[in-house]
Amino acid sequence: MPEKVVKPEVVKSDEEWRRELTAEQYQVARRKGTEPAFTGQYWNHHEDGTYSCVCCGNPLFESETKFDSGTGWPSFSAPIAPESVGTETDSAYGMRRVEVVCNKCGAHLGHVLKMGLRPRVCATA
Ligand SMILES: [Zn+2]
């Protein structure tokens, strides 16, 4: 039996993330914040490309799966690969939502909408 492959994890201290990210990126990705709708860099972005994790560069979504959800946040119907993103149950604010995280570094990407995924701050590769 081959050994189970354990993916490299990107682990950095809070201080390191704070240094490397902009204030908004840090708030959203590391503190589970939300930028105001219709203000993000990519909600109305229509170029072809790959959306990668702003923290660790892990490829997350392809532009072909991006769709206009009307929410003002970039939305994707599927991740680039099933193992690239993970989900966690988020009970903040008394709501039960499913949070979407980067599987490599644990960055907060957004929440699952009924219509698909809604990640927020991502950077194009
Ligand atoms: Zn990441």
Short mmCIF file of N, CA and C and ligand atoms in Angstrom, two decimals:
data_model
loop_
_atom_site.label_atom_id
_atom_site.label_comp_id
_atom_site.label_asym_id
_atom_site.label_seq_id
_atom_site.Cartn_x
_atom_site.Cartn_y
_atom_site.Cartn_z
N MET A 1 0.85 -1.21 0.00
CA MET A 1 0.00 0.00 0.00
C MET A 1 0.88 1.25 0.00
N PRO A 2 0.66 2.15 -0.94
CA PRO A 2 1.41 3.42 -0.89
C PRO A 2 0.97 4.26 0.31
N GLU A 3 1.91 4.99 0.83
CA GLU A 3 1.59 5.85 1.96
C GLU A 3 0.64 6.97 1.51
N LYS A 4 -0.19 7.35 2.39
CA LYS A 4 -1.09 8.46 2.09
C LYS A 4 -0.28 9.74 1.91
N VAL A 5 -0.52 10.40 0.77
CA VAL A 5 0.23 11.63 0.50
C VAL A 5 -0.35 12.77 1.32
N VAL A 6 0.51 13.37 2.10
CA VAL A 6 0.07 14.52 2.88
C VAL A 6 0.56 15.78 2.17
N LYS A 7 -0.38 16.61 1.77
CA LYS A 7 -0.02 17.83 1.06
C LYS A 7 0.74 18.80 1.97
N PRO A 8 1.70 19.52 1.39
CA PRO A 8 2.40 20.51 2.21
C PRO A 8 1.43 21.59 2.69
N GLU A 9 1.52 21.89 3.92
CA GLU A 9 0.66 22.91 4.50
C GLU A 9 1.43 24.21 4.62
N VAL A 10 0.80 25.28 4.27
CA VAL A 10 1.42 26.59 4.47
C VAL A 10 0.98 27.10 5.83
N VAL A 11 1.93 27.16 6.73
CA VAL A 11 1.62 27.62 8.07
C VAL A 11 2.48 28.84 8.39
N LYS A 12 1.84 29.93 8.67
CA LYS A 12 2.56 31.16 9.03
C LYS A 12 1.91 31.78 10.25
N SER A 13 2.69 32.55 10.94
CA SER A 13 2.14 33.22 12.13
C SER A 13 1.26 34.38 11.70
N ASP A 14 0.42 34.80 12.61
CA ASP A 14 -0.44 35.94 12.38
C ASP A 14 0.36 37.16 11.94
N GLU A 15 1.51 37.33 12.58
CA GLU A 15 2.38 38.46 12.29
C GLU A 15 2.88 38.41 10.85
N GLU A 16 3.24 37.22 10.41
CA GLU A 16 3.73 37.08 9.04
C GLU A 16 2.64 37.39 8.02
N TRP A 17 1.44 36.86 8.27
CA TRP A 17 0.32 37.14 7.34
C TRP A 17 0.05 38.64 7.29
N ARG A 18 0.07 39.26 8.45
CA ARG A 18 -0.22 40.69 8.53
C ARG A 18 0.80 41.50 7.71
N ARG A 19 2.04 41.05 7.75
CA ARG A 19 3.10 41.72 7.01
C ARG A 19 2.95 41.53 5.51
N GLU A 20 2.56 40.33 5.10
CA GLU A 20 2.58 39.99 3.68
C GLU A 20 1.33 40.42 2.92
N LEU A 21 0.24 40.60 3.63
CA LEU A 21 -1.02 40.91 2.96
C LEU A 21 -1.38 42.37 3.15
N THR A 22 -2.25 42.88 2.27
CA THR A 22 -2.79 44.21 2.52
C THR A 22 -3.77 44.10 3.69
N ALA A 23 -4.13 45.25 4.25
CA ALA A 23 -5.05 45.24 5.40
C ALA A 23 -6.35 44.52 5.05
N GLU A 24 -6.86 44.78 3.85
CA GLU A 24 -8.12 44.14 3.47
C GLU A 24 -7.95 42.65 3.24
N GLN A 25 -6.87 42.27 2.57
CA GLN A 25 -6.62 40.84 2.33
C GLN A 25 -6.50 40.10 3.67
N TYR A 26 -5.81 40.73 4.60
CA TYR A 26 -5.63 40.10 5.91
C TYR A 26 -6.98 39.94 6.62
N GLN A 27 -7.76 40.99 6.62
CA GLN A 27 -9.07 40.93 7.29
C GLN A 27 -9.96 39.83 6.70
N VAL A 28 -9.97 39.75 5.37
CA VAL A 28 -10.86 38.78 4.72
C VAL A 28 -10.31 37.36 4.83
N ALA A 29 -9.06 37.20 4.43
CA ALA A 29 -8.52 35.85 4.33
C ALA A 29 -8.16 35.23 5.67
N ARG A 30 -7.64 36.02 6.58
CA ARG A 30 -7.17 35.46 7.85
C ARG A 30 -8.15 35.69 8.98
N ARG A 31 -9.04 36.67 8.85
CA ARG A 31 -9.96 37.02 9.93
C ARG A 31 -11.42 36.78 9.55
N LYS A 32 -11.61 36.10 8.41
CA LYS A 32 -12.96 35.77 7.93
C LYS A 32 -13.82 37.01 7.74
N GLY A 33 -13.20 38.08 7.30
CA GLY A 33 -13.96 39.30 7.04
C GLY A 33 -14.66 39.23 5.70
N THR A 34 -15.33 40.29 5.36
CA THR A 34 -16.01 40.40 4.07
C THR A 34 -15.83 41.81 3.55
N GLU A 35 -15.31 41.91 2.33
CA GLU A 35 -15.23 43.26 1.77
C GLU A 35 -16.63 43.65 1.31
N PRO A 36 -16.93 44.95 1.26
CA PRO A 36 -18.26 45.36 0.81
C PRO A 36 -18.56 44.84 -0.60
N ALA A 37 -19.80 44.49 -0.84
CA ALA A 37 -20.19 44.00 -2.18
C ALA A 37 -19.86 45.05 -3.24
N PHE A 38 -19.55 44.59 -4.42
CA PHE A 38 -19.27 45.44 -5.59
C PHE A 38 -18.02 46.31 -5.42
N THR A 39 -17.12 45.97 -4.47
CA THR A 39 -15.90 46.75 -4.32
C THR A 39 -14.66 45.92 -4.59
N GLY A 40 -14.78 44.62 -4.57
CA GLY A 40 -13.61 43.76 -4.70
C GLY A 40 -12.97 43.90 -6.07
N GLN A 41 -11.75 43.45 -6.15
CA GLN A 41 -10.99 43.59 -7.38
C GLN A 41 -11.56 42.71 -8.51
N TYR A 42 -12.24 41.63 -8.14
CA TYR A 42 -12.58 40.63 -9.16
C TYR A 42 -14.06 40.36 -9.35
N TRP A 43 -14.95 41.08 -8.63
CA TRP A 43 -16.37 40.73 -8.77
C TRP A 43 -16.86 40.95 -10.19
N ASN A 44 -16.29 41.97 -10.88
CA ASN A 44 -16.72 42.27 -12.24
C ASN A 44 -15.58 42.05 -13.23
N HIS A 45 -14.78 41.06 -12.94
CA HIS A 45 -13.58 40.76 -13.72
C HIS A 45 -13.93 39.64 -14.70
N HIS A 46 -13.66 39.85 -15.99
CA HIS A 46 -14.10 38.84 -16.97
C HIS A 46 -12.97 38.29 -17.82
N GLU A 47 -11.75 38.55 -17.46
CA GLU A 47 -10.63 38.01 -18.22
C GLU A 47 -10.46 36.52 -17.94
N ASP A 48 -9.90 35.83 -18.92
CA ASP A 48 -9.62 34.41 -18.72
C ASP A 48 -8.42 34.26 -17.79
N GLY A 49 -8.46 33.24 -16.98
CA GLY A 49 -7.31 33.00 -16.13
C GLY A 49 -7.67 32.12 -14.97
N THR A 50 -6.69 31.95 -14.11
CA THR A 50 -6.87 31.12 -12.93
C THR A 50 -6.87 32.02 -11.70
N TYR A 51 -7.84 31.81 -10.84
CA TYR A 51 -7.89 32.55 -9.58
C TYR A 51 -7.16 31.74 -8.51
N SER A 52 -6.16 32.38 -7.91
CA SER A 52 -5.33 31.68 -6.93
C SER A 52 -5.51 32.30 -5.55
N CYS A 53 -5.13 31.55 -4.56
CA CYS A 53 -5.21 32.01 -3.19
C CYS A 53 -4.30 33.23 -2.98
N VAL A 54 -4.85 34.26 -2.40
CA VAL A 54 -4.08 35.49 -2.20
C VAL A 54 -2.96 35.27 -1.17
N CYS A 55 -3.11 34.27 -0.33
CA CYS A 55 -2.12 34.00 0.72
C CYS A 55 -0.99 33.10 0.26
N CYS A 56 -1.33 32.01 -0.44
CA CYS A 56 -0.30 31.01 -0.71
C CYS A 56 -0.15 30.67 -2.19
N GLY A 57 -0.97 31.24 -3.06
CA GLY A 57 -0.83 30.99 -4.49
C GLY A 57 -1.43 29.70 -4.98
N ASN A 58 -2.09 28.96 -4.09
CA ASN A 58 -2.75 27.72 -4.47
C ASN A 58 -3.82 28.01 -5.53
N PRO A 59 -3.77 27.37 -6.72
CA PRO A 59 -4.80 27.62 -7.73
C PRO A 59 -6.16 27.13 -7.21
N LEU A 60 -7.17 27.98 -7.31
CA LEU A 60 -8.47 27.67 -6.70
C LEU A 60 -9.59 27.51 -7.72
N PHE A 61 -9.67 28.46 -8.64
CA PHE A 61 -10.81 28.47 -9.56
C PHE A 61 -10.36 28.87 -10.96
N GLU A 62 -11.08 28.38 -11.97
CA GLU A 62 -10.84 28.76 -13.35
C GLU A 62 -11.90 29.79 -13.76
N SER A 63 -11.51 30.68 -14.67
CA SER A 63 -12.46 31.71 -15.09
C SER A 63 -13.70 31.11 -15.76
N GLU A 64 -13.58 29.93 -16.37
CA GLU A 64 -14.75 29.32 -17.03
C GLU A 64 -15.88 29.01 -16.05
N THR A 65 -15.53 28.82 -14.78
CA THR A 65 -16.57 28.47 -13.81
C THR A 65 -17.10 29.71 -13.08
N LYS A 66 -16.56 30.88 -13.42
CA LYS A 66 -17.02 32.11 -12.77
C LYS A 66 -18.36 32.52 -13.37
N PHE A 67 -19.26 32.94 -12.54
CA PHE A 67 -20.56 33.38 -13.04
C PHE A 67 -21.03 34.60 -12.26
N ASP A 68 -21.98 35.32 -12.87
CA ASP A 68 -22.49 36.52 -12.22
C ASP A 68 -23.64 36.14 -11.30
N SER A 69 -23.35 36.14 -10.01
CA SER A 69 -24.36 35.73 -9.04
C SER A 69 -25.25 36.89 -8.62
N GLY A 70 -24.86 38.11 -9.01
CA GLY A 70 -25.63 39.28 -8.61
C GLY A 70 -25.36 39.73 -7.18
N THR A 71 -24.42 39.07 -6.51
CA THR A 71 -24.15 39.39 -5.11
C THR A 71 -23.13 40.51 -4.97
N GLY A 72 -22.35 40.77 -6.03
CA GLY A 72 -21.28 41.75 -5.92
C GLY A 72 -19.97 41.14 -5.45
N TRP A 73 -19.94 39.81 -5.32
CA TRP A 73 -18.71 39.09 -5.00
C TRP A 73 -18.45 38.08 -6.11
N PRO A 74 -17.20 37.83 -6.40
CA PRO A 74 -16.91 36.82 -7.42
C PRO A 74 -17.46 35.46 -6.99
N SER A 75 -18.09 34.77 -7.93
CA SER A 75 -18.73 33.49 -7.63
C SER A 75 -18.30 32.46 -8.65
N PHE A 76 -18.12 31.26 -8.17
CA PHE A 76 -17.66 30.18 -9.04
C PHE A 76 -18.53 28.96 -8.82
N SER A 77 -18.77 28.22 -9.90
CA SER A 77 -19.65 27.05 -9.78
C SER A 77 -18.91 25.82 -9.30
N ALA A 78 -17.58 25.81 -9.43
CA ALA A 78 -16.82 24.64 -8.99
C ALA A 78 -15.37 25.03 -8.78
N PRO A 79 -14.69 24.38 -7.86
CA PRO A 79 -13.25 24.64 -7.70
C PRO A 79 -12.45 24.01 -8.83
N ILE A 80 -11.23 24.42 -8.96
CA ILE A 80 -10.35 23.92 -10.02
C ILE A 80 -10.12 22.42 -9.84
N ALA A 81 -10.06 21.96 -8.62
CA ALA A 81 -9.92 20.53 -8.29
C ALA A 81 -10.58 20.33 -6.93
N PRO A 82 -11.18 19.15 -6.71
CA PRO A 82 -11.89 18.95 -5.45
C PRO A 82 -11.00 19.15 -4.22
N GLU A 83 -9.70 18.86 -4.36
CA GLU A 83 -8.83 18.95 -3.20
C GLU A 83 -8.26 20.36 -2.98
N SER A 84 -8.52 21.28 -3.90
CA SER A 84 -7.92 22.61 -3.75
C SER A 84 -8.63 23.45 -2.70
N VAL A 85 -9.91 23.20 -2.48
CA VAL A 85 -10.62 23.96 -1.45
C VAL A 85 -11.30 23.00 -0.48
N GLY A 86 -11.53 23.49 0.72
CA GLY A 86 -12.24 22.71 1.71
C GLY A 86 -13.42 23.50 2.23
N THR A 87 -14.28 22.86 2.99
CA THR A 87 -15.42 23.57 3.56
C THR A 87 -15.49 23.31 5.06
N GLU A 88 -16.00 24.29 5.76
CA GLU A 88 -16.18 24.17 7.21
C GLU A 88 -17.52 24.79 7.55
N THR A 89 -18.16 24.24 8.56
CA THR A 89 -19.42 24.84 8.99
C THR A 89 -19.12 26.08 9.83
N ASP A 90 -19.78 27.15 9.50
CA ASP A 90 -19.55 28.43 10.15
C ASP A 90 -20.84 28.86 10.83
N SER A 91 -20.81 28.98 12.15
CA SER A 91 -22.02 29.33 12.89
C SER A 91 -21.99 30.78 13.38
N ALA A 92 -21.10 31.60 12.79
CA ALA A 92 -21.00 32.99 13.23
C ALA A 92 -22.30 33.73 12.96
N TYR A 93 -22.61 34.70 13.80
CA TYR A 93 -23.79 35.55 13.66
C TYR A 93 -25.09 34.76 13.69
N GLY A 94 -25.09 33.59 14.34
CA GLY A 94 -26.30 32.82 14.47
C GLY A 94 -26.81 32.20 13.18
N MET A 95 -25.97 32.26 12.12
CA MET A 95 -26.37 31.65 10.86
C MET A 95 -25.53 30.41 10.63
N ARG A 96 -26.14 29.41 10.09
CA ARG A 96 -25.36 28.24 9.73
C ARG A 96 -25.02 28.32 8.25
N ARG A 97 -23.76 28.62 8.02
CA ARG A 97 -23.32 28.72 6.63
C ARG A 97 -22.14 27.79 6.43
N VAL A 98 -21.89 27.47 5.19
CA VAL A 98 -20.73 26.65 4.90
C VAL A 98 -19.64 27.56 4.36
N GLU A 99 -18.56 27.61 5.12
CA GLU A 99 -17.42 28.45 4.75
C GLU A 99 -16.52 27.70 3.78
N VAL A 100 -15.96 28.42 2.83
CA VAL A 100 -15.02 27.82 1.88
C VAL A 100 -13.62 28.29 2.23
N VAL A 101 -12.69 27.35 2.36
CA VAL A 101 -11.32 27.69 2.73
C VAL A 101 -10.33 27.12 1.73
N CYS A 102 -9.17 27.76 1.65
CA CYS A 102 -8.06 27.22 0.87
C CYS A 102 -7.53 26.00 1.60
N ASN A 103 -7.40 24.91 0.89
CA ASN A 103 -6.96 23.68 1.55
C ASN A 103 -5.48 23.68 1.89
N LYS A 104 -4.74 24.60 1.31
CA LYS A 104 -3.30 24.61 1.53
C LYS A 104 -2.91 25.47 2.73
N CYS A 105 -3.60 26.58 2.93
CA CYS A 105 -3.19 27.47 4.02
C CYS A 105 -4.33 27.85 4.94
N GLY A 106 -5.55 27.39 4.63
CA GLY A 106 -6.67 27.66 5.51
C GLY A 106 -7.28 29.04 5.36
N ALA A 107 -6.91 29.77 4.30
CA ALA A 107 -7.46 31.11 4.11
C ALA A 107 -8.96 31.06 3.91
N HIS A 108 -9.65 32.04 4.46
CA HIS A 108 -11.08 32.17 4.26
C HIS A 108 -11.33 32.68 2.84
N LEU A 109 -12.17 31.99 2.08
CA LEU A 109 -12.43 32.40 0.70
C LEU A 109 -13.84 32.94 0.52
N GLY A 110 -14.75 32.51 1.34
CA GLY A 110 -16.13 32.94 1.17
C GLY A 110 -17.07 31.89 1.71
N HIS A 111 -18.27 31.90 1.22
CA HIS A 111 -19.27 30.94 1.67
C HIS A 111 -19.92 30.28 0.48
N VAL A 112 -20.50 29.13 0.72
CA VAL A 112 -21.21 28.42 -0.34
C VAL A 112 -22.61 29.03 -0.48
N LEU A 113 -22.92 29.48 -1.66
CA LEU A 113 -24.27 29.93 -1.96
C LEU A 113 -25.06 28.72 -2.42
N LYS A 114 -26.36 28.81 -2.39
CA LYS A 114 -27.16 27.71 -2.92
C LYS A 114 -26.81 27.47 -4.39
N MET A 115 -26.44 28.55 -5.09
CA MET A 115 -26.17 28.46 -6.52
C MET A 115 -24.73 28.07 -6.81
N GLY A 116 -23.87 28.10 -5.83
CA GLY A 116 -22.47 27.77 -6.11
C GLY A 116 -21.56 28.33 -5.04
N LEU A 117 -20.30 28.41 -5.35
CA LEU A 117 -19.34 28.91 -4.39
C LEU A 117 -19.20 30.41 -4.50
N ARG A 118 -18.96 31.04 -3.38
CA ARG A 118 -18.75 32.47 -3.40
C ARG A 118 -17.48 32.83 -2.66
N PRO A 119 -16.35 32.67 -3.29
CA PRO A 119 -15.13 33.12 -2.63
C PRO A 119 -15.01 34.62 -2.80
N ARG A 120 -14.21 35.23 -2.00
CA ARG A 120 -14.12 36.69 -2.06
C ARG A 120 -12.78 37.17 -2.58
N VAL A 121 -11.85 37.45 -1.70
CA VAL A 121 -10.60 38.01 -2.20
C VAL A 121 -9.71 36.90 -2.76
N CYS A 122 -9.50 36.92 -4.02
CA CYS A 122 -8.58 35.99 -4.66
C CYS A 122 -7.71 36.78 -5.62
N ALA A 123 -6.58 36.27 -5.93
CA ALA A 123 -5.70 36.97 -6.86
C ALA A 123 -5.53 36.14 -8.13
N THR A 124 -5.50 36.80 -9.27
CA THR A 124 -5.29 36.07 -10.52
C THR A 124 -3.83 35.71 -10.67
N ALA A 125 -3.60 34.53 -11.14
CA ALA A 125 -2.23 34.08 -11.33
C ALA A 125 -1.64 34.74 -12.56
ZN ZN B 1 -4.03 29.46 0.47
#
